[in-house]
Short mmCIF file of C-alpha atoms in Angstrom, two decimals:
data_model
loop_
_atom_site.label_atom_id
_atom_site.label_comp_id
_atom_site.label_asym_id
_atom_site.label_seq_id
_atom_site.Cartn_x
_atom_site.Cartn_y
_atom_site.Cartn_z
CA UNK A 1 -156.48 -71.04 152.12
CA UNK A 2 -159.46 -69.61 153.99
CA UNK A 3 -157.54 -66.63 155.35
CA UNK A 4 -156.46 -65.71 151.82
CA UNK A 5 -160.12 -65.52 150.79
CA UNK A 6 -160.99 -63.45 153.84
CA UNK A 7 -158.30 -60.83 153.24
CA UNK A 8 -159.12 -60.73 149.53
CA UNK A 9 -162.76 -60.03 150.43
CA UNK A 10 -161.49 -57.26 152.74
CA UNK A 11 -159.57 -55.78 149.81
CA UNK A 12 -162.67 -55.98 147.61
CA UNK A 13 -164.79 -54.24 150.27
CA UNK A 14 -162.15 -51.52 150.58
CA UNK A 15 -162.19 -51.05 146.80
CA UNK A 16 -166.00 -50.81 146.72
CA UNK A 17 -165.95 -48.19 149.49
CA UNK A 18 -163.24 -46.27 147.64
CA UNK A 19 -165.31 -46.29 144.46
CA UNK A 20 -168.67 -45.40 145.93
CA UNK A 21 -167.95 -42.93 148.76
CA UNK A 22 -168.54 -39.27 147.94
CA UNK A 23 -165.76 -37.63 149.94
CA UNK A 24 -162.51 -37.75 147.96
CA UNK A 25 -160.19 -37.87 150.98
CA UNK A 26 -162.09 -40.83 152.47
CA UNK A 27 -161.88 -42.53 149.10
CA UNK A 28 -158.08 -42.14 149.06
CA UNK A 29 -157.83 -43.56 152.58
CA UNK A 30 -160.04 -46.53 151.61
CA UNK A 31 -157.90 -47.36 148.59
CA UNK A 32 -154.84 -47.21 150.83
CA UNK A 33 -156.46 -49.69 153.22
CA UNK A 34 -157.08 -51.98 150.25
CA UNK A 35 -153.40 -51.68 149.30
CA UNK A 36 -152.25 -52.60 152.80
CA UNK A 37 -154.52 -55.66 152.70
CA UNK A 38 -152.87 -56.55 149.40
CA UNK A 39 -149.50 -56.24 151.14
CA UNK A 40 -150.59 -58.88 153.70
CA UNK A 41 -151.78 -61.13 150.87
CA UNK A 42 -148.34 -60.88 149.24
CA UNK A 43 -146.76 -61.92 152.54
CA UNK A 44 -149.10 -64.91 152.75
CA UNK A 45 -148.27 -65.92 149.18
CA UNK A 46 -144.57 -66.12 150.16
CA UNK A 47 -143.48 -63.00 148.29
CA UNK A 48 -141.76 -60.86 150.98
CA UNK A 49 -139.87 -58.61 148.55
CA UNK A 50 -143.05 -57.73 146.70
CA UNK A 51 -144.79 -57.04 150.02
CA UNK A 52 -142.08 -54.61 151.12
CA UNK A 53 -142.16 -52.78 147.79
CA UNK A 54 -145.95 -52.64 147.87
CA UNK A 55 -145.86 -51.13 151.38
CA UNK A 56 -143.42 -48.38 150.39
CA UNK A 57 -145.26 -47.62 147.15
CA UNK A 58 -148.57 -47.55 149.03
CA UNK A 59 -147.38 -44.91 151.49
CA UNK A 60 -145.90 -42.76 148.71
CA UNK A 61 -149.12 -43.05 146.73
CA UNK A 62 -151.17 -42.01 149.76
CA UNK A 63 -149.04 -38.90 150.20
CA UNK A 64 -149.27 -37.75 146.58
CA UNK A 65 -152.98 -38.55 146.33
CA UNK A 66 -153.68 -36.51 149.46
CA UNK A 67 -151.67 -33.68 147.90
CA UNK A 68 -153.99 -33.85 144.90
CA UNK A 69 -157.28 -34.10 146.78
CA UNK A 70 -157.00 -32.04 149.94
CA UNK A 71 -159.67 -29.34 150.30
CA UNK A 72 -161.04 -30.08 146.84
CA UNK A 73 -164.34 -31.88 147.30
CA UNK A 74 -166.76 -32.08 144.44
CA UNK A 75 -170.45 -32.90 144.56
CA UNK A 76 -171.39 -36.07 142.75
CA UNK A 77 -173.11 -35.15 139.51
CA UNK A 78 -175.71 -37.51 138.06
CA UNK A 79 -176.82 -35.46 135.10
CA UNK A 80 -177.03 -36.92 131.61
CA UNK A 81 -178.06 -40.42 130.58
CA UNK A 82 -177.28 -41.93 133.96
CA UNK A 83 -179.32 -45.15 133.69
CA UNK A 84 -178.23 -45.91 130.12
CA UNK A 85 -174.53 -45.45 130.85
CA UNK A 86 -174.68 -47.61 133.97
CA UNK A 87 -176.55 -50.33 132.10
CA UNK A 88 -173.98 -50.41 129.28
CA UNK A 89 -171.10 -50.52 131.79
CA UNK A 90 -172.64 -53.33 133.84
CA UNK A 91 -173.41 -55.40 130.73
CA UNK A 92 -169.84 -54.95 129.51
CA UNK A 93 -168.38 -55.98 132.87
CA UNK A 94 -170.70 -58.98 133.01
CA UNK A 95 -169.47 -60.10 129.59
CA UNK A 96 -165.88 -59.60 130.76
CA UNK A 97 -166.43 -61.72 133.88
CA UNK A 98 -168.14 -64.49 131.88
CA UNK A 99 -165.31 -64.72 129.34
CA UNK A 100 -162.75 -64.56 132.15
CA UNK A 101 -164.50 -67.40 133.98
CA UNK A 102 -164.44 -69.56 130.85
CA UNK A 103 -160.76 -68.77 130.21
CA UNK A 104 -159.79 -69.50 133.83
CA UNK A 105 -160.37 -73.22 133.22
CA UNK A 106 -157.40 -73.23 130.85
CA UNK A 107 -155.03 -72.06 133.58
CA UNK A 108 -153.13 -74.56 135.72
CA UNK A 109 -154.82 -75.32 139.03
CA UNK A 110 -154.16 -72.86 141.87
CA UNK A 111 -151.10 -73.99 143.82
CA UNK A 112 -149.37 -75.97 141.07
CA UNK A 113 -147.66 -73.58 138.66
CA UNK A 114 -145.84 -74.47 135.47
CA UNK A 115 -142.23 -73.83 136.44
CA UNK A 116 -140.50 -74.54 133.17
CA UNK A 117 -138.27 -71.45 133.14
CA UNK A 118 -137.94 -70.87 136.85
CA UNK A 119 -136.87 -74.42 137.66
CA UNK A 120 -133.63 -73.49 135.92
CA UNK A 121 -133.32 -70.39 138.10
CA UNK A 122 -134.07 -72.36 141.24
CA UNK A 123 -131.47 -74.98 140.34
CA UNK A 124 -128.66 -72.79 139.00
CA UNK A 125 -129.36 -69.40 140.62
CA UNK A 126 -127.17 -69.74 143.66
CA UNK A 127 -124.20 -71.26 141.79
CA UNK A 128 -124.22 -68.65 139.04
CA UNK A 129 -124.85 -65.45 141.02
CA UNK A 130 -123.93 -66.33 144.64
CA UNK A 131 -127.03 -64.54 145.94
CA UNK A 132 -129.03 -66.35 148.60
CA UNK A 133 -132.14 -64.37 147.77
CA UNK A 134 -133.27 -65.72 144.42
CA UNK A 135 -135.47 -62.68 143.77
CA UNK A 136 -132.50 -60.33 143.78
CA UNK A 137 -130.41 -62.84 141.84
CA UNK A 138 -133.00 -62.84 139.04
CA UNK A 139 -133.74 -59.10 139.28
CA UNK A 140 -130.11 -58.00 139.11
CA UNK A 141 -128.55 -61.02 137.39
CA UNK A 142 -130.62 -62.96 134.91
CA UNK A 143 -133.09 -60.19 134.11
CA UNK A 144 -130.88 -57.16 134.60
CA UNK A 145 -132.00 -55.55 131.35
CA UNK A 146 -135.57 -55.44 132.66
CA UNK A 147 -134.35 -53.51 135.68
CA UNK A 148 -132.43 -51.14 133.42
CA UNK A 149 -135.61 -50.48 131.44
CA UNK A 150 -137.51 -49.94 134.68
CA UNK A 151 -134.97 -47.33 135.80
CA UNK A 152 -135.27 -45.63 132.40
CA UNK A 153 -139.06 -45.45 132.73
CA UNK A 154 -138.73 -44.12 136.27
CA UNK A 155 -136.40 -41.28 135.24
CA UNK A 156 -138.53 -40.48 132.19
CA UNK A 157 -141.61 -40.20 134.38
CA UNK A 158 -139.79 -37.99 136.89
CA UNK A 159 -138.80 -35.63 134.06
CA UNK A 160 -142.37 -35.69 132.73
CA UNK A 161 -143.83 -34.87 136.16
CA UNK A 162 -141.41 -31.96 136.58
CA UNK A 163 -142.34 -30.63 133.14
CA UNK A 164 -146.07 -30.92 133.80
CA UNK A 165 -146.20 -29.30 137.23
CA UNK A 166 -143.78 -26.48 136.36
CA UNK A 167 -145.46 -23.21 137.23
CA UNK A 168 -143.95 -20.88 134.68
CA UNK A 169 -143.41 -21.86 131.06
CA UNK A 170 -140.42 -20.71 129.08
CA UNK A 171 -142.62 -18.85 126.59
CA UNK A 172 -144.13 -16.75 129.39
CA UNK A 173 -140.69 -15.80 130.71
CA UNK A 174 -139.50 -14.73 127.24
CA UNK A 175 -142.61 -12.61 126.70
CA UNK A 176 -142.02 -10.92 130.03
CA UNK A 177 -138.42 -10.15 129.10
CA UNK A 178 -139.61 -8.72 125.79
CA UNK A 179 -142.04 -6.45 127.62
CA UNK A 180 -139.27 -5.28 129.93
CA UNK A 181 -137.14 -4.29 126.98
CA UNK A 182 -139.80 -2.08 125.39
CA UNK B 1 -160.06 -71.31 141.38
CA UNK B 2 -162.38 -69.16 143.50
CA UNK B 3 -159.38 -66.99 144.42
CA UNK B 4 -158.90 -66.20 140.73
CA UNK B 5 -162.57 -65.30 140.43
CA UNK B 6 -162.46 -62.96 143.45
CA UNK B 7 -159.42 -61.37 141.87
CA UNK B 8 -161.35 -60.76 138.64
CA UNK B 9 -164.16 -59.21 140.68
CA UNK B 10 -161.58 -56.79 142.13
CA UNK B 11 -160.41 -55.98 138.59
CA UNK B 12 -163.95 -55.32 137.40
CA UNK B 13 -164.58 -52.95 140.33
CA UNK B 14 -161.64 -50.90 139.07
CA UNK B 15 -162.93 -51.15 135.50
CA UNK B 16 -166.39 -49.94 136.58
CA UNK B 17 -164.79 -47.00 138.35
CA UNK B 18 -162.76 -46.03 135.27
CA UNK B 19 -165.69 -46.35 132.89
CA UNK B 20 -168.48 -44.83 134.95
CA UNK B 21 -167.16 -42.15 137.30
CA UNK B 22 -166.81 -38.55 136.26
CA UNK B 23 -164.34 -37.32 138.83
CA UNK B 24 -160.72 -37.42 137.67
CA UNK B 25 -159.45 -38.55 141.07
CA UNK B 26 -162.01 -41.37 141.10
CA UNK B 27 -160.77 -42.48 137.67
CA UNK B 28 -157.19 -42.52 138.97
CA UNK B 29 -158.32 -44.59 141.96
CA UNK B 30 -159.96 -47.04 139.54
CA UNK B 31 -156.67 -47.34 137.67
CA UNK B 32 -154.86 -48.05 140.94
CA UNK B 33 -157.37 -50.79 141.82
CA UNK B 34 -156.87 -52.38 138.37
CA UNK B 35 -153.12 -52.39 138.95
CA UNK B 36 -153.60 -54.09 142.33
CA UNK B 37 -155.72 -56.80 140.72
CA UNK B 38 -153.26 -57.49 137.89
CA UNK B 39 -150.25 -57.67 140.24
CA UNK B 40 -152.12 -59.98 142.60
CA UNK B 41 -153.16 -62.22 139.70
CA UNK B 42 -149.57 -62.69 138.55
CA UNK B 43 -148.42 -63.53 142.07
CA UNK B 44 -151.32 -65.98 142.47
CA UNK B 45 -150.39 -67.78 139.25
CA UNK B 46 -146.88 -68.37 140.58
CA UNK B 47 -147.92 -69.65 144.00
CA UNK B 48 -147.11 -73.25 144.90
CA UNK B 49 -149.17 -74.97 147.54
CA UNK B 50 -147.30 -75.15 150.89
CA UNK B 51 -144.30 -73.54 149.23
CA UNK B 52 -141.48 -71.59 150.82
CA UNK B 53 -140.29 -68.15 149.75
CA UNK B 54 -137.37 -68.40 147.29
CA UNK B 55 -134.58 -67.55 149.71
CA UNK B 56 -131.83 -70.02 150.51
CA UNK B 57 -130.98 -70.54 154.17
CA UNK B 58 -127.70 -71.91 155.56
CA UNK B 59 -127.60 -75.49 156.80
CA UNK B 60 -130.96 -76.50 155.47
CA UNK B 61 -132.26 -77.81 152.21
CA UNK B 62 -135.38 -76.05 150.96
CA UNK B 63 -137.05 -78.01 148.23
CA UNK B 64 -140.57 -76.68 147.75
CA UNK B 65 -140.10 -73.09 146.57
CA UNK B 66 -142.70 -70.86 144.94
CA UNK B 67 -142.13 -69.52 141.43
CA UNK B 68 -139.69 -66.56 141.69
CA UNK B 69 -140.12 -65.25 138.14
CA UNK B 70 -143.61 -63.64 138.47
CA UNK B 71 -142.51 -62.06 141.75
CA UNK B 72 -139.55 -60.38 140.06
CA UNK B 73 -141.64 -59.08 137.17
CA UNK B 74 -144.37 -57.85 139.54
CA UNK B 75 -141.69 -56.02 141.52
CA UNK B 76 -140.79 -54.16 138.32
CA UNK B 77 -144.46 -53.61 137.50
CA UNK B 78 -145.27 -52.08 140.91
CA UNK B 79 -142.54 -49.45 140.56
CA UNK B 80 -143.58 -48.60 137.00
CA UNK B 81 -147.22 -48.29 138.06
CA UNK B 82 -146.15 -45.85 140.78
CA UNK B 83 -144.34 -43.76 138.16
CA UNK B 84 -147.32 -43.67 135.80
CA UNK B 85 -149.72 -42.89 138.64
CA UNK B 86 -147.55 -39.97 139.74
CA UNK B 87 -147.61 -38.66 136.17
CA UNK B 88 -151.40 -38.96 135.94
CA UNK B 89 -151.84 -37.18 139.27
CA UNK B 90 -149.57 -34.36 138.11
CA UNK B 91 -151.71 -33.94 134.99
CA UNK B 92 -154.85 -33.93 137.16
CA UNK B 93 -153.42 -31.22 139.43
CA UNK B 94 -152.60 -29.07 136.38
CA UNK B 95 -156.11 -29.56 135.02
CA UNK B 96 -157.54 -28.49 138.37
CA UNK B 97 -155.42 -25.35 138.36
CA UNK B 98 -156.57 -24.46 134.86
CA UNK B 99 -160.28 -25.36 135.00
CA UNK B 100 -160.98 -25.35 138.79
CA UNK B 101 -162.85 -28.63 138.59
CA UNK B 102 -162.25 -32.38 138.47
CA UNK B 103 -165.48 -33.10 136.60
CA UNK B 104 -164.57 -34.52 133.19
CA UNK B 105 -167.83 -33.40 131.58
CA UNK B 106 -166.92 -29.76 132.35
CA UNK B 107 -163.40 -29.96 130.92
CA UNK B 108 -164.02 -29.38 127.25
CA UNK B 109 -161.50 -26.81 126.10
CA UNK B 110 -158.47 -29.11 126.11
CA UNK B 111 -156.27 -26.96 123.91
CA UNK B 112 -153.27 -24.78 124.50
#
């Protein structure tokens, strides 16, 4: 699995560039490159559906992030307790990595998952749903309520975005009408 | 095992960005990196060595399939993370229109 490590290191380098570069537009492009590397990793881990979704989501994210950042650079401000804050953050992340490294030993070895639930899906999935792609048979058959909840969250977030970016509030319009009457 | 550790390094880069940066867009980018790391971790847990993707093919028996359940749930998670990211970016654009800055130390009058 050497190539998996290499592309993961590419993703990590892309993330570091995205975090540390000063220009916001370059940062957005770097995080998009990291996402496309992640898409290739999904393909190598035999998850083609996830890779396709990641690709589409990545492009959409790039478009809306560029909409947010274009022509809006900001200088990097280092005022305040810069050294103290960085020290606290690095210590916290070091503790997190240590605990995560200890806990990783409890996981099953990489490449041999516990397939207690999904062995049932693999065995019975085709007979029960008649879908050759087991991903879609689980997504729309066995776990259809999850997909329903996902659609609910999606529509809720669309409504929330429309409410937030609306230019003119209702209160403003009513005040204007009141002024017109007097 | 080293793949898991690299994955956690990716997560902590995102965490550092969220905790330390002062630009709102940088914080959103940190959130996106954290989402990448979590999705990748779930897919990695379900990977089977030398496995095939869980799609049946006609006239051949495929025995060694990877775990399909984490892939399905990550598929859901990617779409939801896109929705939440779009919401956060909309809030950031509104904040920029109101305060003309992305610097979170200069945004203090968060009322009304």
